[in-house]
Short mmCIF file of C-alpha atoms in Angstrom, two decimals:
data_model
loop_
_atom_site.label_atom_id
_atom_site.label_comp_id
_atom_site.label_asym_id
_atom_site.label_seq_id
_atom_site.Cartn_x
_atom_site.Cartn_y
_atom_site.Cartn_z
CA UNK L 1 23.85 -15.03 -1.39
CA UNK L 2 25.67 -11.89 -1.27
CA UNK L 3 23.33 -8.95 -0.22
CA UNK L 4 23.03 -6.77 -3.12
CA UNK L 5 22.29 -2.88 -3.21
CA UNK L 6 18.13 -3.27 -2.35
CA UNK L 7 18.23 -6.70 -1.45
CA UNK L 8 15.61 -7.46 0.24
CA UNK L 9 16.36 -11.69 0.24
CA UNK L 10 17.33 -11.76 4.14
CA UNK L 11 19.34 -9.65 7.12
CA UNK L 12 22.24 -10.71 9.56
CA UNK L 13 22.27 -8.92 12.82
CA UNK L 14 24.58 -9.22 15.77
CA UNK L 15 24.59 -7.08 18.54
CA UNK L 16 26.68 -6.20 21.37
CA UNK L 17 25.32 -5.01 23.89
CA UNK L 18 28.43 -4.66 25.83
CA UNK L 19 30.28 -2.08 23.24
CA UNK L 20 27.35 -0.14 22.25
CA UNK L 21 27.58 -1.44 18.33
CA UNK L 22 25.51 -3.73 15.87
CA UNK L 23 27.23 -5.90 13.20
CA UNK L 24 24.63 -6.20 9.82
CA UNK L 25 23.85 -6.91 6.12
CA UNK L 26 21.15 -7.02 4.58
CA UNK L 27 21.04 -3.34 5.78
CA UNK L 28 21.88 -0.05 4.06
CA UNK L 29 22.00 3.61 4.27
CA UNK L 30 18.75 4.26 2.58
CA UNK L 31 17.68 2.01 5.16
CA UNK L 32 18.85 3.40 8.14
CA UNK L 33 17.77 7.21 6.87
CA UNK L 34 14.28 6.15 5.56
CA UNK L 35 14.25 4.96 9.72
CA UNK L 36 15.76 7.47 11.79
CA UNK L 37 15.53 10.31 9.49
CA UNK L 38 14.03 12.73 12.58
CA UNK L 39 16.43 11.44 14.70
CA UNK L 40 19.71 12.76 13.01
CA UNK L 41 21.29 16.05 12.56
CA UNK L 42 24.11 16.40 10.19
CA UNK L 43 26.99 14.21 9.21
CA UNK L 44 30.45 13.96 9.53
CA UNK L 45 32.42 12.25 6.98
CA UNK L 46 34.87 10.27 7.41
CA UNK L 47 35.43 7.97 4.65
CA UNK L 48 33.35 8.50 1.30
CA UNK L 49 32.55 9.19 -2.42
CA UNK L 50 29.94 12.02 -1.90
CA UNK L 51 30.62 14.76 -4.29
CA UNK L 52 28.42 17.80 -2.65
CA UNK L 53 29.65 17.62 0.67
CA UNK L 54 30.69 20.63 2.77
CA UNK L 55 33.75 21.34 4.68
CA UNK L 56 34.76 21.72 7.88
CA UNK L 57 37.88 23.62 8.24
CA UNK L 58 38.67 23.00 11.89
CA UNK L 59 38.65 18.88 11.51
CA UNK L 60 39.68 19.14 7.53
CA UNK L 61 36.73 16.91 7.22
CA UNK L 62 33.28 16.96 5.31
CA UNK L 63 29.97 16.81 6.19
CA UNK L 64 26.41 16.74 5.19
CA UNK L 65 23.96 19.30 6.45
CA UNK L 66 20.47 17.96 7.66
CA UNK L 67 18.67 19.29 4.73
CA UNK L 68 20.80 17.90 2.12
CA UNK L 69 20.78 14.26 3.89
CA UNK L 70 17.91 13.23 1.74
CA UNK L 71 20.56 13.54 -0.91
CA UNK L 72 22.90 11.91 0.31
CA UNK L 73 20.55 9.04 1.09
CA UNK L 74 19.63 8.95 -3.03
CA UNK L 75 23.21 8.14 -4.27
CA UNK L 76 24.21 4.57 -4.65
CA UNK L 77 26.25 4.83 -1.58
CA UNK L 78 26.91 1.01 -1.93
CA UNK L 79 29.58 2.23 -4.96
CA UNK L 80 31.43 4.14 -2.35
CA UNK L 81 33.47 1.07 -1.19
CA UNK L 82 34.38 2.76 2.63
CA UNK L 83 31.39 4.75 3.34
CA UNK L 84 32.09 6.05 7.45
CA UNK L 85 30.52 8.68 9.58
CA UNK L 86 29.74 10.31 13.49
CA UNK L 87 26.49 12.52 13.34
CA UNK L 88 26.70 15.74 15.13
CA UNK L 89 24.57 18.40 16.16
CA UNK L 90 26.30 21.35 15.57
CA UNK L 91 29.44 22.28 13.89
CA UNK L 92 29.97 24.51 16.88
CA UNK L 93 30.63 21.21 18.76
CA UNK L 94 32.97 19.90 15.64
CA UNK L 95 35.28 23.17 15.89
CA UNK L 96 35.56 22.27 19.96
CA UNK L 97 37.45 18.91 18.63
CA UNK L 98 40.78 18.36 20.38
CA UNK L 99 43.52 17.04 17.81
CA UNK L 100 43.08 13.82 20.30
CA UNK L 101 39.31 13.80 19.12
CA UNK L 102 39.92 14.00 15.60
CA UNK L 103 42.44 11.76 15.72
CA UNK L 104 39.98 9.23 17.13
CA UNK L 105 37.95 9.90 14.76
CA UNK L 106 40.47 9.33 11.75
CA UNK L 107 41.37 5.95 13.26
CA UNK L 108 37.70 4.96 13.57
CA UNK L 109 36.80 6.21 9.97
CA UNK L 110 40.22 4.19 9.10
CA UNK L 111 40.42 1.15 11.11
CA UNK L 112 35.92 0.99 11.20
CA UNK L 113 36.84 0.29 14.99
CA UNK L 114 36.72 2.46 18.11
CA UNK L 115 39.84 3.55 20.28
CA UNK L 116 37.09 4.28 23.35
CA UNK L 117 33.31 4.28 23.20
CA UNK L 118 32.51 6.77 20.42
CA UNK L 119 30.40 9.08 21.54
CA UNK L 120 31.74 12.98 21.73
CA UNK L 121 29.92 15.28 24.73
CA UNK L 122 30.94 18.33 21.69
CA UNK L 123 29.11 16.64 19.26
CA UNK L 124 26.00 15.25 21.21
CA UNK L 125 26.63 12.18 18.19
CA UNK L 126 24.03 9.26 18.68
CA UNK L 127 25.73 7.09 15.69
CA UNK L 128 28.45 6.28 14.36
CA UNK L 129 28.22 4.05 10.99
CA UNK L 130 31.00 2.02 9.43
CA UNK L 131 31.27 -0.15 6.14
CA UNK L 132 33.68 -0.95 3.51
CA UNK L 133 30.83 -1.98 1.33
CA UNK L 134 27.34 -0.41 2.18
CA UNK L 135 24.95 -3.33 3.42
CA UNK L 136 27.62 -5.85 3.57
CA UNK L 137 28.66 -5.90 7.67
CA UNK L 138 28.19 -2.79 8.56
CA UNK L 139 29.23 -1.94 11.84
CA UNK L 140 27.03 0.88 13.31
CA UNK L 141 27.03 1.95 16.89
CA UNK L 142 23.95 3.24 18.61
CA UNK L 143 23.83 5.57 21.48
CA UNK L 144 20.17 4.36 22.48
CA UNK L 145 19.19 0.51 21.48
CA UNK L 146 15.58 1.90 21.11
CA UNK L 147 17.04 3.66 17.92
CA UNK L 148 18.44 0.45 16.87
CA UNK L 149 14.65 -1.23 17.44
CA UNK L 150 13.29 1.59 15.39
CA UNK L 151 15.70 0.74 12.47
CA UNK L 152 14.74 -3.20 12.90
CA UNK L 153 11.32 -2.66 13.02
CA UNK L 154 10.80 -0.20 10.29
CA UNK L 155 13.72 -2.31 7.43
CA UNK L 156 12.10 -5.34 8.05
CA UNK L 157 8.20 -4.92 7.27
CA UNK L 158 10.18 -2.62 4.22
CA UNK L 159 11.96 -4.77 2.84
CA UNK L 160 9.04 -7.69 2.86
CA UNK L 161 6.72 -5.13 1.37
CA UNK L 162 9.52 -4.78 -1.12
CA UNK L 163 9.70 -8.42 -2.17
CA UNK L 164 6.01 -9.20 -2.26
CA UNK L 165 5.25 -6.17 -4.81
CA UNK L 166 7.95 -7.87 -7.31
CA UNK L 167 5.66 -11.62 -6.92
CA UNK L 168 2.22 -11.18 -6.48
CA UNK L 169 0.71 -14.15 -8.52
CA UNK L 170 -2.24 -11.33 -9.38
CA UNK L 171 -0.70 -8.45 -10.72
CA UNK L 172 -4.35 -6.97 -10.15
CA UNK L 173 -4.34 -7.36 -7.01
CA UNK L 174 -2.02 -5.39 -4.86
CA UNK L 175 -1.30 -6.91 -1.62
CA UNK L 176 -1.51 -4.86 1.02
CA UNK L 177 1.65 -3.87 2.89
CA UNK L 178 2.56 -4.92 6.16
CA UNK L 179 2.55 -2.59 8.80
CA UNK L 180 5.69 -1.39 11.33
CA UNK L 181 7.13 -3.51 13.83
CA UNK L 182 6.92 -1.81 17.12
CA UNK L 183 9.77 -1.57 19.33
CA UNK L 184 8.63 -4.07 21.78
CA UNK L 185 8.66 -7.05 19.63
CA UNK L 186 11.95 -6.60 18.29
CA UNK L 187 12.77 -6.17 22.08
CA UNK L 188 11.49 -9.80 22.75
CA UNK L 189 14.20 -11.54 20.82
CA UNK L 190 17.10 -9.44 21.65
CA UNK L 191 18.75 -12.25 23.70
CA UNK L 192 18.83 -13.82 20.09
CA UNK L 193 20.13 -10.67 18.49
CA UNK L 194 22.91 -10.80 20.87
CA UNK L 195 23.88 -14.35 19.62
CA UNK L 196 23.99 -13.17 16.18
CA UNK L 197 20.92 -14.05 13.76
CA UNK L 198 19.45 -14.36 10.07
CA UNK L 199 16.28 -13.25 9.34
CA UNK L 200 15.01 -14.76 6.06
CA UNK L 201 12.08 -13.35 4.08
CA UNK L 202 12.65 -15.57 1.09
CA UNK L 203 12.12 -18.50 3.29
CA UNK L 204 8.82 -16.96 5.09
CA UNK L 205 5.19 -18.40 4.60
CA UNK L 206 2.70 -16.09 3.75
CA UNK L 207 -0.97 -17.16 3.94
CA UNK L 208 -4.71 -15.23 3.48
CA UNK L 209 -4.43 -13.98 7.66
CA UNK L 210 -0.46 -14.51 8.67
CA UNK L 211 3.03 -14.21 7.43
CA UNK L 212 5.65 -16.16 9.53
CA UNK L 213 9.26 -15.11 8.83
CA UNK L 214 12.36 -17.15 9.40
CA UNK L 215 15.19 -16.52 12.46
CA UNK L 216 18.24 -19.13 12.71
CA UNK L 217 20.56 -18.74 15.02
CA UNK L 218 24.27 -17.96 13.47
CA UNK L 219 26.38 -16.38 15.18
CA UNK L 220 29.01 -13.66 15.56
CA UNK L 221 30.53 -12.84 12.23
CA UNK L 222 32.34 -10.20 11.01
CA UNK L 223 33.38 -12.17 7.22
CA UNK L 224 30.73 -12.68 4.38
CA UNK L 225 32.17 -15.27 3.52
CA UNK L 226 31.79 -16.59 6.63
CA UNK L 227 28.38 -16.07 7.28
CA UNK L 228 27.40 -17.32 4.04
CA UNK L 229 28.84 -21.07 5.25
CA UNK L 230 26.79 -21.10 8.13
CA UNK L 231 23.99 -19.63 6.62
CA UNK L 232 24.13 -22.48 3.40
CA UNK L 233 24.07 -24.99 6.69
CA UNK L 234 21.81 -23.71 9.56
CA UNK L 235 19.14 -22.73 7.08
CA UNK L 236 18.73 -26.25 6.45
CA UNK L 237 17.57 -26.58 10.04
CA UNK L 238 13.95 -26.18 12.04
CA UNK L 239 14.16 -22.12 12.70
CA UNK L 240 14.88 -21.24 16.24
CA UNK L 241 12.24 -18.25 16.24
CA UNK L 242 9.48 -16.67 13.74
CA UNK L 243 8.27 -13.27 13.48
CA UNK L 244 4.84 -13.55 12.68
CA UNK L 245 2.07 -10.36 11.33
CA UNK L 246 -1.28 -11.42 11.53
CA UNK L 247 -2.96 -9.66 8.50
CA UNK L 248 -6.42 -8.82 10.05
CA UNK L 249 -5.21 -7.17 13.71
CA UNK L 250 -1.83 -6.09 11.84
CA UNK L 251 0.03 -7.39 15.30
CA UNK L 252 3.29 -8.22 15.08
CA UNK L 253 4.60 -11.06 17.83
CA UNK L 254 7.56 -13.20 18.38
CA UNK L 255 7.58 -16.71 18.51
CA UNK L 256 10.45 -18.39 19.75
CA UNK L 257 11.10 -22.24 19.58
#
């Protein structure tokens, strides 16, 4: 059940609201660039594999400029094992760093845990993103939770597109991909995100006007292994919501049980 690099089998998101990060997998880099692409600026590394990375002498870190991102985002990042950065805006801002700064930053890229809410005035950072294994529980903190929507609502209709072009019973006949989930539906079920939930698209129904896909309610988890037990026995369950895309209007809506 393990998420695999471009699995597209089902997602695990927990939120918290109250420190500003999101706990997932199911989700990966590619993901999250293919997403928010115009949103970010350049990278700071903290913990990687990434062999045409620039330096920063100031911090003795590297980073990725915002052209070569799209790079970046190729590579099987999910070989990296710790994979950790802080976006920034300019490397003006990343030469301002105290030594206290960068030495919140090393613990952070060390510990995938903050010391105080990450986000650096100098570096105008809206993200920081943490694994040890890319789409296996990442930890990823957003600045804006609208950015975090965006990401939700552009993986998901991705990822089912994804599946369905691997198992269409008429190889003939493409089916026609689903369309973006706006921001405002994913908003609907964020008092279920904040419980901790898996989304299933192997378990969804698709018919000639609707798809319904899967949400049980899980959890906070920050093991696998974990997860994967409660997964094996809550998905045995009656769902406790559905995202639903009606085919004709191409609406997305939420239904909750």
């Amino acid at each position: 059940m393990k998420p695999q690099a471009g699995s597209s089998e089902w997602i695990y998101i927990h939120l918290n609201s109250t420190q500003d990060y999101v706990m997932s997998a199911g989700i990966e880099f590619k993901d999250f660039y293919h997403a928010l692409s115009t949103n970010l600026h350049h990278l700071l590394l903290l913990k990687h594999q990434y062999d045409n990375a620039s330096f920063n002498m100031h911090t003795h870190l590297e980073y990725v400029s915002a052209d070569e991102m799209s790079k970046l985002a190729k590579d099987p990042v999910y070989t990296y094992g710790d994979f950790c950065w802080i976006d920034f805006e300019d490397e003006a801002g990343v030469d301002e760093m105290t030594s206290q700064e960068i030495a919140e930053l090393l613990y952070i890229g060390h510990m995938k845990y903050h010391l105080r809410p990450p986000f650096y005035r100098k570096l105008n950072n809206q993200f920081v993103y943490l694994t040890a294994e890319d789409g296996t529980m990442n930890r990823t903190y957003y600045r804006s939770w609208d950015d975090f929507y965006t990401v939700l609502g552009s993986v998901l209709p991705a990822k089912w597109n994804l599946l369905r072009s691997g198992k269409s019973m008429l190889k003939w006949k493409k089916e026609k991909a689903v369309t973006v989930m706006p921001r405002e539906v994913v908003r609907t079920v964020t008092h279920l995100l904040q419980e901790g939930i898996v989304i299933s698209l192997a378990k969804s129904s698709s018919a000639r006007n609707k798809i319904d896909i899967p949400i049980w309610l899980v959890g906070d988890y920050e093991s696998l292994n974990d997860l994967e037990e409660e997964m094996v026995v809550r998905m045995k369950e009656t769902p406790d919501a559905w995202l639903s895309y009606d085919r004709k209007s191409k609406d997305w809506t939420a239904v909750i049980e």
